[in-house]
PDB file of C-alpha atoms in Angstrom:
ATOM      1  CA  UNK A  17       0.000   0.000   0.000  1.00  0.00           C
ATOM      2  CA  UNK A  18       2.757   2.425   0.989  1.00  0.00           C
ATOM      3  CA  UNK A  19       4.939   1.597  -1.995  1.00  0.00           C
ATOM      4  CA  UNK A  20       1.896   2.059  -4.224  1.00  0.00           C
ATOM      5  CA  UNK A  21       1.387   5.467  -2.693  1.00  0.00           C
ATOM      6  CA  UNK A  22       4.975   6.611  -3.128  1.00  0.00           C
ATOM      7  CA  UNK A  23       4.944   5.388  -6.725  1.00  0.00           C
ATOM      8  CA  UNK A  24       1.762   7.319  -7.375  1.00  0.00           C
ATOM      9  CA  UNK A  25       3.187  10.505  -5.831  1.00  0.00           C
ATOM     10  CA  UNK A  26       6.357  10.229  -7.896  1.00  0.00           C
ATOM     11  CA  UNK A  27       4.386   9.635 -11.081  1.00  0.00           C
ATOM     12  CA  UNK A  28       2.087  12.565 -10.319  1.00  0.00           C
ATOM     13  CA  UNK A  29       5.030  14.829  -9.657  1.00  0.00           C
ATOM     14  CA  UNK A  30       6.769  14.126 -12.942  1.00  0.00           C
ATOM     15  CA  UNK A  31       5.779  16.421 -15.756  1.00  0.00           C
ATOM     16  CA  UNK A  32       4.860  14.338 -18.727  1.00  0.00           C
ATOM     17  CA  UNK A  33       5.530  15.204 -22.321  1.00  0.00           C
ATOM     18  CA  UNK A  34       2.109  15.443 -23.930  1.00  0.00           C
ATOM     19  CA  UNK A  35       3.213  15.429 -27.560  1.00  0.00           C
ATOM     20  CA  UNK A  36       6.308  16.110 -29.613  1.00  0.00           C
ATOM     21  CA  UNK A  37       6.629  18.662 -32.394  1.00  0.00           C
ATOM     22  CA  UNK A  38       8.412  16.783 -35.222  1.00  0.00           C
ATOM     23  CA  UNK A  39      10.969  19.485 -36.093  1.00  0.00           C
ATOM     24  CA  UNK A  40      14.659  19.783 -35.168  1.00  0.00           C
ATOM     25  CA  UNK A  41      14.668  16.186 -33.981  1.00  0.00           C
ATOM     26  CA  UNK A  42      11.492  16.569 -31.926  1.00  0.00           C
ATOM     27  CA  UNK A  43      10.596  19.308 -29.439  1.00  0.00           C
ATOM     28  CA  UNK A  44       8.730  17.901 -26.455  1.00  0.00           C
ATOM     29  CA  UNK A  45       5.706  19.867 -25.260  1.00  0.00           C
ATOM     30  CA  UNK A  46       5.238  19.450 -21.511  1.00  0.00           C
ATOM     31  CA  UNK A  47       2.003  19.170 -19.627  1.00  0.00           C
ATOM     32  CA  UNK A  48       2.657  22.528 -17.966  1.00  0.00           C
ATOM     33  CA  UNK A  49       2.761  24.215 -21.367  1.00  0.00           C
ATOM     34  CA  UNK A  50      -0.510  22.647 -22.491  1.00  0.00           C
ATOM     35  CA  UNK A  51      -2.301  23.610 -19.269  1.00  0.00           C
ATOM     36  CA  UNK A  52      -0.858  27.127 -19.648  1.00  0.00           C
ATOM     37  CA  UNK A  53      -2.434  27.230 -23.118  1.00  0.00           C
ATOM     38  CA  UNK A  54      -5.766  26.299 -21.565  1.00  0.00           C
ATOM     39  CA  UNK A  55      -5.368  29.044 -18.945  1.00  0.00           C
ATOM     40  CA  UNK A  56      -4.417  31.504 -21.698  1.00  0.00           C
ATOM     41  CA  UNK A  57      -7.381  30.497 -23.847  1.00  0.00           C
ATOM     42  CA  UNK A  58      -9.826  30.945 -20.976  1.00  0.00           C
ATOM     43  CA  UNK A  59      -8.300  34.285 -19.970  1.00  0.00           C
ATOM     44  CA  UNK A  60      -8.222  35.647 -23.543  1.00  0.00           C
ATOM     45  CA  UNK A  61     -11.765  34.455 -24.236  1.00  0.00           C
ATOM     46  CA  UNK A  62     -13.004  35.940 -20.954  1.00  0.00           C
ATOM     47  CA  UNK A  63     -11.362  39.299 -21.562  1.00  0.00           C
ATOM     48  CA  UNK A  64     -12.663  39.331 -25.137  1.00  0.00           C
ATOM     49  CA  UNK A  65     -16.230  38.514 -24.139  1.00  0.00           C
ATOM     50  CA  UNK A  66     -16.274  40.786 -21.083  1.00  0.00           C
ATOM     51  CA  UNK A  67     -14.914  43.880 -22.820  1.00  0.00           C
ATOM     52  CA  UNK A  68     -17.385  43.965 -25.701  1.00  0.00           C
ATOM     53  CA  UNK A  69     -19.777  46.941 -25.874  1.00  0.00           C
ATOM     54  CA  UNK A  70     -18.004  49.027 -23.255  1.00  0.00           C
ATOM     55  CA  UNK A  71     -19.690  52.387 -22.749  1.00  0.00           C
ATOM     56  CA  UNK A  72     -18.939  55.552 -20.834  1.00  0.00           C
ATOM     57  CA  UNK A  73     -22.435  56.151 -19.481  1.00  0.00           C
ATOM     58  CA  UNK A  74     -25.316  53.790 -18.716  1.00  0.00           C
ATOM     59  CA  UNK A  75     -22.893  50.961 -18.133  1.00  0.00           C
ATOM     60  CA  UNK A  76     -24.171  47.410 -17.925  1.00  0.00           C
ATOM     61  CA  UNK A  77     -23.885  45.295 -14.784  1.00  0.00           C
ATOM     62  CA  UNK A  78     -21.275  43.175 -16.526  1.00  0.00           C
ATOM     63  CA  UNK A  79     -19.116  46.215 -17.251  1.00  0.00           C
ATOM     64  CA  UNK A  80     -19.495  47.480 -13.679  1.00  0.00           C
ATOM     65  CA  UNK A  81     -18.399  44.101 -12.300  1.00  0.00           C
ATOM     66  CA  UNK A  82     -15.397  43.919 -14.646  1.00  0.00           C
ATOM     67  CA  UNK A  83     -14.384  47.492 -13.828  1.00  0.00           C
ATOM     68  CA  UNK A  84     -14.629  46.777 -10.101  1.00  0.00           C
ATOM     69  CA  UNK A  85     -12.515  43.616 -10.502  1.00  0.00           C
ATOM     70  CA  UNK A  86      -9.807  45.346 -12.546  1.00  0.00           C
ATOM     71  CA  UNK A  87      -9.712  48.431 -10.316  1.00  0.00           C
ATOM     72  CA  UNK A  88      -9.419  46.300  -7.174  1.00  0.00           C
ATOM     73  CA  UNK A  89      -6.553  44.236  -8.609  1.00  0.00           C
ATOM     74  CA  UNK A  90      -4.767  47.349  -9.873  1.00  0.00           C
ATOM     75  CA  UNK A  91      -5.269  48.910  -6.455  1.00  0.00           C
ATOM     76  CA  UNK A  92      -3.507  45.935  -4.861  1.00  0.00           C
ATOM     77  CA  UNK A  93      -0.444  46.489  -7.050  1.00  0.00           C
ATOM     78  CA  UNK A  94      -0.514  50.302  -6.999  1.00  0.00           C
ATOM     79  CA  UNK A  95      -0.798  50.304  -3.207  1.00  0.00           C
ATOM     80  CA  UNK A  96       2.664  48.746  -3.066  1.00  0.00           C
ATOM     81  CA  UNK A  97       4.372  50.238  -6.080  1.00  0.00           C
ATOM     82  CA  UNK A  98       3.062  53.796  -5.752  1.00  0.00           C
ATOM     83  CA  UNK A  99       1.760  56.098  -8.504  1.00  0.00           C
ATOM     84  CA  UNK A 100       5.205  56.201 -10.167  1.00  0.00           C
ATOM     85  CA  UNK A 101       4.894  52.570 -11.127  1.00  0.00           C
ATOM     86  CA  UNK A 102       1.559  52.919 -12.928  1.00  0.00           C
ATOM     87  CA  UNK A 103       3.093  51.666 -16.185  1.00  0.00           C
ATOM     88  CA  UNK A 104       4.098  48.338 -14.610  1.00  0.00           C
ATOM     89  CA  UNK A 105       0.636  47.650 -13.174  1.00  0.00           C
ATOM     90  CA  UNK A 106      -0.865  45.914 -16.270  1.00  0.00           C
ATOM     91  CA  UNK A 107       1.956  43.354 -16.411  1.00  0.00           C
ATOM     92  CA  UNK A 108       1.823  42.698 -12.677  1.00  0.00           C
ATOM     93  CA  UNK A 109      -1.974  42.306 -12.665  1.00  0.00           C
ATOM     94  CA  UNK A 110      -1.732  39.911 -15.618  1.00  0.00           C
ATOM     95  CA  UNK A 111       0.826  37.802 -13.755  1.00  0.00           C
ATOM     96  CA  UNK A 112      -1.384  37.900 -10.653  1.00  0.00           C
ATOM     97  CA  UNK A 113      -4.422  36.632 -12.566  1.00  0.00           C
ATOM     98  CA  UNK A 114      -2.368  34.030 -14.429  1.00  0.00           C
ATOM     99  CA  UNK A 115      -0.694  32.567 -11.327  1.00  0.00           C
ATOM    100  CA  UNK A 116      -3.948  32.676  -9.388  1.00  0.00           C
ATOM    101  CA  UNK A 117      -5.727  30.824 -12.174  1.00  0.00           C
ATOM    102  CA  UNK A 118      -2.849  28.387 -12.699  1.00  0.00           C
ATOM    103  CA  UNK A 119      -2.744  27.500  -8.993  1.00  0.00           C
ATOM    104  CA  UNK A 120      -6.403  26.436  -8.890  1.00  0.00           C
ATOM    105  CA  UNK A 121      -6.166  24.302 -12.045  1.00  0.00           C
ATOM    106  CA  UNK A 122      -5.844  21.298  -9.721  1.00  0.00           C
ATOM    107  CA  UNK A 123      -9.544  21.719  -8.871  1.00  0.00           C
ATOM    108  CA  UNK A 124     -10.505  21.193 -12.520  1.00  0.00           C
ATOM    109  CA  UNK A 125      -8.528  17.989 -12.775  1.00  0.00           C
ATOM    110  CA  UNK A 126      -5.379  19.343 -14.411  1.00  0.00           C
ATOM    111  CA  UNK A 127      -1.924  19.484 -12.920  1.00  0.00           C
ATOM    112  CA  UNK A 128      -1.219  23.108 -11.992  1.00  0.00           C
ATOM    113  CA  UNK A 129       1.456  24.490 -14.361  1.00  0.00           C
ATOM    114  CA  UNK A 130       3.118  26.278 -11.428  1.00  0.00           C
ATOM    115  CA  UNK A 131       3.952  22.809 -10.060  1.00  0.00           C
ATOM    116  CA  UNK A 132       6.481  22.600 -12.904  1.00  0.00           C
ATOM    117  CA  UNK A 133       9.774  24.229 -11.887  1.00  0.00           C
ATOM    118  CA  UNK A 134      10.359  25.428 -15.471  1.00  0.00           C
ATOM    119  CA  UNK A 135       7.233  27.607 -15.354  1.00  0.00           C
ATOM    120  CA  UNK A 136       8.112  29.261 -12.036  1.00  0.00           C
ATOM    121  CA  UNK A 137      11.729  29.807 -13.132  1.00  0.00           C
ATOM    122  CA  UNK A 138      10.463  31.567 -16.267  1.00  0.00           C
ATOM    123  CA  UNK A 139       8.138  33.763 -14.202  1.00  0.00           C
ATOM    124  CA  UNK A 140      10.903  34.646 -11.734  1.00  0.00           C
ATOM    125  CA  UNK A 141      13.392  35.470 -14.516  1.00  0.00           C
ATOM    126  CA  UNK A 142      10.772  37.694 -16.185  1.00  0.00           C
ATOM    127  CA  UNK A 143      10.262  39.474 -12.854  1.00  0.00           C
ATOM    128  CA  UNK A 144      13.941  40.138 -12.197  1.00  0.00           C
ATOM    129  CA  UNK A 145      14.547  41.293 -15.796  1.00  0.00           C
ATOM    130  CA  UNK A 146      11.614  43.691 -15.417  1.00  0.00           C
ATOM    131  CA  UNK A 147      13.031  44.994 -12.121  1.00  0.00           C
ATOM    132  CA  UNK A 148      16.458  45.660 -13.649  1.00  0.00           C
ATOM    133  CA  UNK A 149      14.913  47.195 -16.785  1.00  0.00           C
ATOM    134  CA  UNK A 150      12.792  49.497 -14.608  1.00  0.00           C
ATOM    135  CA  UNK A 151      15.903  50.529 -12.696  1.00  0.00           C
ATOM    136  CA  UNK A 152      17.878  51.229 -15.905  1.00  0.00           C
ATOM    137  CA  UNK A 153      14.950  53.164 -17.337  1.00  0.00           C
ATOM    138  CA  UNK A 154      14.689  55.383 -14.298  1.00  0.00           C
ATOM    139  CA  UNK A 155      18.348  55.917 -13.458  1.00  0.00           C
ATOM    140  CA  UNK A 156      20.048  55.344 -16.835  1.00  0.00           C
ATOM    141  CA  UNK A 157      22.887  52.833 -17.104  1.00  0.00           C
ATOM    142  CA  UNK A 158      25.339  54.857 -15.001  1.00  0.00           C
ATOM    143  CA  UNK A 159      22.883  55.322 -12.161  1.00  0.00           C
ATOM    144  CA  UNK A 160      21.908  51.657 -12.349  1.00  0.00           C
ATOM    145  CA  UNK A 161      25.531  50.551 -11.973  1.00  0.00           C
ATOM    146  CA  UNK A 162      26.028  53.004  -9.130  1.00  0.00           C
ATOM    147  CA  UNK A 163      22.905  51.730  -7.370  1.00  0.00           C
ATOM    148  CA  UNK A 164      24.744  48.483  -6.623  1.00  0.00           C
ATOM    149  CA  UNK A 165      27.132  50.382  -4.344  1.00  0.00           C
ATOM    150  CA  UNK A 166      24.310  51.869  -2.267  1.00  0.00           C
ATOM    151  CA  UNK A 167      23.860  52.542   0.599  1.00  0.00           C
ATOM    152  CA  UNK A 168      27.525  51.649   1.285  1.00  0.00           C
ATOM    153  CA  UNK A 169      30.285  50.496  -1.051  1.00  0.00           C
ATOM    154  CA  UNK A 170      30.846  47.427   1.132  1.00  0.00           C
ATOM    155  CA  UNK A 171      27.395  45.962   0.335  1.00  0.00           C
ATOM    156  CA  UNK A 172      28.133  45.710  -3.411  1.00  0.00           C
ATOM    157  CA  UNK A 173      28.771  41.930  -3.393  1.00  0.00           C
ATOM    158  CA  UNK A 174      25.508  41.351  -1.558  1.00  0.00           C
ATOM    159  CA  UNK A 175      23.594  43.543  -3.979  1.00  0.00           C
ATOM    160  CA  UNK A 176      25.028  41.554  -6.891  1.00  0.00           C
ATOM    161  CA  UNK A 177      24.189  38.316  -5.067  1.00  0.00           C
ATOM    162  CA  UNK A 178      20.630  39.622  -4.712  1.00  0.00           C
ATOM    163  CA  UNK A 179      20.302  39.477  -8.501  1.00  0.00           C
ATOM    164  CA  UNK A 180      20.428  35.678  -8.222  1.00  0.00           C
ATOM    165  CA  UNK A 181      18.920  34.955  -4.817  1.00  0.00           C
ATOM    166  CA  UNK A 182      15.786  37.016  -5.470  1.00  0.00           C
ATOM    167  CA  UNK A 183      14.575  35.093  -8.521  1.00  0.00           C
ATOM    168  CA  UNK A 184      15.712  31.842  -6.878  1.00  0.00           C
ATOM    169  CA  UNK A 185      13.614  32.458  -3.792  1.00  0.00           C
ATOM    170  CA  UNK A 186      10.687  33.746  -5.882  1.00  0.00           C
ATOM    171  CA  UNK A 187      10.532  30.631  -8.041  1.00  0.00           C
ATOM    172  CA  UNK A 188      11.273  28.181  -5.207  1.00  0.00           C
ATOM    173  CA  UNK A 189       8.586  29.719  -2.994  1.00  0.00           C
ATOM    174  CA  UNK A 190       5.893  29.409  -5.637  1.00  0.00           C
ATOM    175  CA  UNK A 191       7.031  25.943  -6.761  1.00  0.00           C
ATOM    176  CA  UNK A 192       7.433  24.580  -3.237  1.00  0.00           C
ATOM    177  CA  UNK A 193       4.084  25.868  -2.043  1.00  0.00           C
ATOM    178  CA  UNK A 194       2.120  24.563  -5.011  1.00  0.00           C
ATOM    179  CA  UNK A 195       3.935  21.216  -5.025  1.00  0.00           C
ATOM    180  CA  UNK A 196       3.540  20.877  -1.258  1.00  0.00           C
ATOM    181  CA  UNK A 197      -0.196  21.547  -1.465  1.00  0.00           C
ATOM    182  CA  UNK A 198      -0.444  19.108  -4.379  1.00  0.00           C
ATOM    183  CA  UNK A 199       1.325  16.295  -2.499  1.00  0.00           C
ATOM    184  CA  UNK A 200      -0.773  16.840   0.637  1.00  0.00           C
ATOM    185  CA  UNK A 201      -3.949  16.722  -1.460  1.00  0.00           C
ATOM    186  CA  UNK A 202      -2.868  13.431  -3.080  1.00  0.00           C
ATOM    187  CA  UNK A 203      -2.133  11.939   0.357  1.00  0.00           C
ATOM    188  CA  UNK A 204      -5.517  13.062   1.656  1.00  0.00           C
ATOM    189  CA  UNK A 205      -7.371  11.735  -1.363  1.00  0.00           C
ATOM    190  CA  UNK A 206      -5.715   8.345  -1.101  1.00  0.00           C
ATOM    191  CA  UNK A 207      -6.696   7.946   2.569  1.00  0.00           C
ATOM    192  CA  UNK A 208     -10.108   9.617   2.630  1.00  0.00           C
ATOM    193  CA  UNK A 209     -11.536   9.666  -0.896  1.00  0.00           C
ATOM    194  CA  UNK A 210     -14.806  11.476  -0.161  1.00  0.00           C
ATOM    195  CA  UNK A 211     -15.758  14.621   1.732  1.00  0.00           C
ATOM    196  CA  UNK A 212     -12.687  15.679   3.694  1.00  0.00           C
ATOM    197  CA  UNK A 213     -10.504  16.512   0.639  1.00  0.00           C
ATOM    198  CA  UNK A 214     -13.101  19.045  -0.530  1.00  0.00           C
ATOM    199  CA  UNK A 215     -12.777  21.000   2.712  1.00  0.00           C
ATOM    200  CA  UNK A 216      -8.988  20.949   2.607  1.00  0.00           C
ATOM    201  CA  UNK A 217      -9.035  21.821  -1.077  1.00  0.00           C
ATOM    202  CA  UNK A 218     -10.570  25.163  -0.077  1.00  0.00           C
ATOM    203  CA  UNK A 219      -7.464  25.901   1.954  1.00  0.00           C
ATOM    204  CA  UNK A 220      -4.734  24.295  -0.151  1.00  0.00           C
ATOM    205  CA  UNK A 221      -6.033  25.098  -3.633  1.00  0.00           C
ATOM    206  CA  UNK A 222      -7.933  28.354  -3.239  1.00  0.00           C
ATOM    207  CA  UNK A 223      -6.527  30.141  -0.182  1.00  0.00           C
ATOM    208  CA  UNK A 224      -2.919  29.054  -0.599  1.00  0.00           C
ATOM    209  CA  UNK A 225      -3.038  29.360  -4.388  1.00  0.00           C
ATOM    210  CA  UNK A 226      -4.331  32.928  -4.343  1.00  0.00           C
ATOM    211  CA  UNK A 227      -2.066  33.866  -1.431  1.00  0.00           C
ATOM    212  CA  UNK A 228       1.010  32.653  -3.300  1.00  0.00           C
ATOM    213  CA  UNK A 229      -0.050  34.511  -6.456  1.00  0.00           C
ATOM    214  CA  UNK A 230      -0.417  37.633  -4.313  1.00  0.00           C
ATOM    215  CA  UNK A 231       2.933  37.091  -2.586  1.00  0.00           C
ATOM    216  CA  UNK A 232       4.730  36.614  -5.908  1.00  0.00           C
ATOM    217  CA  UNK A 233       3.297  39.821  -7.404  1.00  0.00           C
ATOM    218  CA  UNK A 234       3.688  41.666  -4.108  1.00  0.00           C
ATOM    219  CA  UNK A 235       7.403  40.870  -3.863  1.00  0.00           C
ATOM    220  CA  UNK A 236       7.943  41.788  -7.529  1.00  0.00           C
ATOM    221  CA  UNK A 237       6.194  45.113  -6.868  1.00  0.00           C
ATOM    222  CA  UNK A 238       8.356  45.747  -3.803  1.00  0.00           C
ATOM    223  CA  UNK A 239      11.494  45.095  -5.880  1.00  0.00           C
ATOM    224  CA  UNK A 240      10.272  47.399  -8.663  1.00  0.00           C
ATOM    225  CA  UNK A 241       9.398  50.119  -6.176  1.00  0.00           C
ATOM    226  CA  UNK A 242      12.869  49.803  -4.702  1.00  0.00           C
ATOM    227  CA  UNK A 243      14.366  50.006  -8.208  1.00  0.00           C
ATOM    228  CA  UNK A 244      12.498  53.132  -9.293  1.00  0.00           C
ATOM    229  CA  UNK A 245      12.880  55.057  -6.061  1.00  0.00           C
ATOM    230  CA  UNK A 246      15.386  57.840  -6.554  1.00  0.00           C
ATOM    231  CA  UNK A 247      17.401  58.256  -3.392  1.00  0.00           C
ATOM    232  CA  UNK A 248      20.064  60.867  -3.557  1.00  0.00           C
TER     233      UNK A 248
ATOM    234  CA  UNK B   4      16.882   4.052   1.449  1.00  0.00           C
ATOM    235  CA  UNK B   5      16.579   4.299   5.232  1.00  0.00           C
ATOM    236  CA  UNK B   6      19.376   6.877   5.619  1.00  0.00           C
ATOM    237  CA  UNK B   7      17.972   9.015   2.811  1.00  0.00           C
ATOM    238  CA  UNK B   8      14.569   8.909   4.443  1.00  0.00           C
ATOM    239  CA  UNK B   9      16.082  10.072   7.733  1.00  0.00           C
ATOM    240  CA  UNK B  10      17.972  12.845   5.923  1.00  0.00           C
ATOM    241  CA  UNK B  11      14.775  13.989   4.229  1.00  0.00           C
ATOM    242  CA  UNK B  12      13.032  13.970   7.598  1.00  0.00           C
ATOM    243  CA  UNK B  13      15.771  16.134   9.112  1.00  0.00           C
ATOM    244  CA  UNK B  14      15.566  18.544   6.153  1.00  0.00           C
ATOM    245  CA  UNK B  15      11.858  19.066   6.764  1.00  0.00           C
ATOM    246  CA  UNK B  16      12.654  20.193  10.325  1.00  0.00           C
ATOM    247  CA  UNK B  17      13.281  23.658   8.838  1.00  0.00           C
ATOM    248  CA  UNK B  18       9.513  23.997   9.108  1.00  0.00           C
ATOM    249  CA  UNK B  19       9.870  24.506  12.875  1.00  0.00           C
ATOM    250  CA  UNK B  20      11.824  27.725  12.382  1.00  0.00           C
ATOM    251  CA  UNK B  21       9.387  29.108   9.834  1.00  0.00           C
ATOM    252  CA  UNK B  22       6.428  28.183  12.028  1.00  0.00           C
ATOM    253  CA  UNK B  23       7.857  29.920  15.085  1.00  0.00           C
ATOM    254  CA  UNK B  24       8.876  32.935  13.003  1.00  0.00           C
ATOM    255  CA  UNK B  25       5.498  33.404  11.359  1.00  0.00           C
ATOM    256  CA  UNK B  26       3.790  32.831  14.709  1.00  0.00           C
ATOM    257  CA  UNK B  27       5.811  35.591  16.374  1.00  0.00           C
ATOM    258  CA  UNK B  28       5.264  37.916  13.410  1.00  0.00           C
ATOM    259  CA  UNK B  29       1.497  37.334  13.489  1.00  0.00           C
ATOM    260  CA  UNK B  30       1.330  37.835  17.248  1.00  0.00           C
ATOM    261  CA  UNK B  31       3.140  41.159  16.938  1.00  0.00           C
ATOM    262  CA  UNK B  32       0.913  42.175  14.037  1.00  0.00           C
ATOM    263  CA  UNK B  33      -2.220  41.494  16.120  1.00  0.00           C
ATOM    264  CA  UNK B  34      -0.712  43.547  18.935  1.00  0.00           C
ATOM    265  CA  UNK B  35       0.108  46.391  16.567  1.00  0.00           C
ATOM    266  CA  UNK B  36      -3.382  46.276  15.046  1.00  0.00           C
ATOM    267  CA  UNK B  37      -5.053  46.545  18.427  1.00  0.00           C
ATOM    268  CA  UNK B  38      -2.874  49.529  19.309  1.00  0.00           C
ATOM    269  CA  UNK B  39      -3.235  51.313  15.976  1.00  0.00           C
ATOM    270  CA  UNK B  40      -6.371  50.075  14.189  1.00  0.00           C
ATOM    271  CA  UNK B  41      -5.940  52.823  11.572  1.00  0.00           C
ATOM    272  CA  UNK B  42      -2.656  51.362  10.378  1.00  0.00           C
ATOM    273  CA  UNK B  43      -4.021  47.838   9.939  1.00  0.00           C
ATOM    274  CA  UNK B  44      -3.714  47.970   6.133  1.00  0.00           C
ATOM    275  CA  UNK B  45      -0.042  48.772   6.285  1.00  0.00           C
ATOM    276  CA  UNK B  46       0.562  46.233   9.072  1.00  0.00           C
ATOM    277  CA  UNK B  47      -1.153  43.544   6.970  1.00  0.00           C
ATOM    278  CA  UNK B  48       1.143  44.310   4.024  1.00  0.00           C
ATOM    279  CA  UNK B  49       4.244  44.123   6.188  1.00  0.00           C
ATOM    280  CA  UNK B  50       3.002  40.914   7.823  1.00  0.00           C
ATOM    281  CA  UNK B  51       2.544  39.228   4.453  1.00  0.00           C
ATOM    282  CA  UNK B  52       6.001  40.378   3.343  1.00  0.00           C
ATOM    283  CA  UNK B  53       7.577  39.042   6.541  1.00  0.00           C
ATOM    284  CA  UNK B  54       5.563  35.837   6.368  1.00  0.00           C
ATOM    285  CA  UNK B  55       6.632  35.237   2.770  1.00  0.00           C
ATOM    286  CA  UNK B  56      10.300  35.746   3.621  1.00  0.00           C
ATOM    287  CA  UNK B  57      10.138  33.576   6.757  1.00  0.00           C
ATOM    288  CA  UNK B  58       8.289  30.854   4.901  1.00  0.00           C
ATOM    289  CA  UNK B  59      11.041  30.623   2.285  1.00  0.00           C
ATOM    290  CA  UNK B  60      13.281  28.696   4.715  1.00  0.00           C
ATOM    291  CA  UNK B  61      10.612  26.042   5.213  1.00  0.00           C
ATOM    292  CA  UNK B  62      10.188  25.780   1.452  1.00  0.00           C
ATOM    293  CA  UNK B  63      13.944  25.303   0.973  1.00  0.00           C
ATOM    294  CA  UNK B  64      13.860  22.486   3.494  1.00  0.00           C
ATOM    295  CA  UNK B  65      10.894  20.900   1.748  1.00  0.00           C
ATOM    296  CA  UNK B  66      12.523  21.146  -1.684  1.00  0.00           C
ATOM    297  CA  UNK B  67      15.755  19.691  -0.278  1.00  0.00           C
ATOM    298  CA  UNK B  68      13.832  16.758   1.189  1.00  0.00           C
ATOM    299  CA  UNK B  69      12.083  16.171  -2.134  1.00  0.00           C
ATOM    300  CA  UNK B  70      15.372  16.225  -4.031  1.00  0.00           C
ATOM    301  CA  UNK B  71      16.845  13.751  -1.517  1.00  0.00           C
ATOM    302  CA  UNK B  72      13.933  11.357  -1.930  1.00  0.00           C
ATOM    303  CA  UNK B  73      13.593  11.659  -5.685  1.00  0.00           C
ATOM    304  CA  UNK B  74      17.252  11.471  -6.690  1.00  0.00           C
ATOM    305  CA  UNK B  75      18.363   8.562  -4.563  1.00  0.00           C
TER     306      UNK B  75
END
């Protein structure tokens, strides 16, 4: 029974190659990519359907709900990043919605794409590139290089180390949390198949999934705010 | 197998530190909220930031344990 269980966990944790594109000797397409496509399709379809017939006055209930949703999410990001970072809000909100959606894919019977380390590494690298680009944009290249020696020249090595530890901890946090929740849910389901898993799914899939999406975007916003703050 | 299992078990002990840390942080946040209810929004933000950073150690331990189990 126990060896069955460990085999099942290992097989669930592996990311399978769904199909192979027959060019350049075969490019494998992972499960995470396919589920990401599903998430993308749903998100694009939803935003397409929800933003039709937008009006300035006499707005429909649908438009009011969408506007409330978008304003709330933007408020979450802008509350951290400040009005200076307005231009980064659309990207951050998109990442927030994507990770939030990806984390609850387990409820619909898919493996969450964020359980795949490749996906979280890509997200973390995108975040850190955006942070550095924001810093260069605000301070120019000279100011960006100088910012590594602030507040004291002696902290320069640590600031450079931060370039690598920040994305590492971002991607590991998201990956570890989602994978941990996933493994716990499998264990629960194999011992108590009915009833109890649904209650715990509320915590592990919804609460933890949305919290981790928020934490990821929140930390990225904090880094961007730090990067675009001009301290003389 | 047995030694790897023990090693993985020890690695997961990092959870103790994160648990204590987040517990202390939450306790202080509750205290701060009851003293300054107006600042609760800001306190909440700081609490989540601190919680996320403290939790990272537990996650590292968990990932280490997984790598130990899966690669042996």
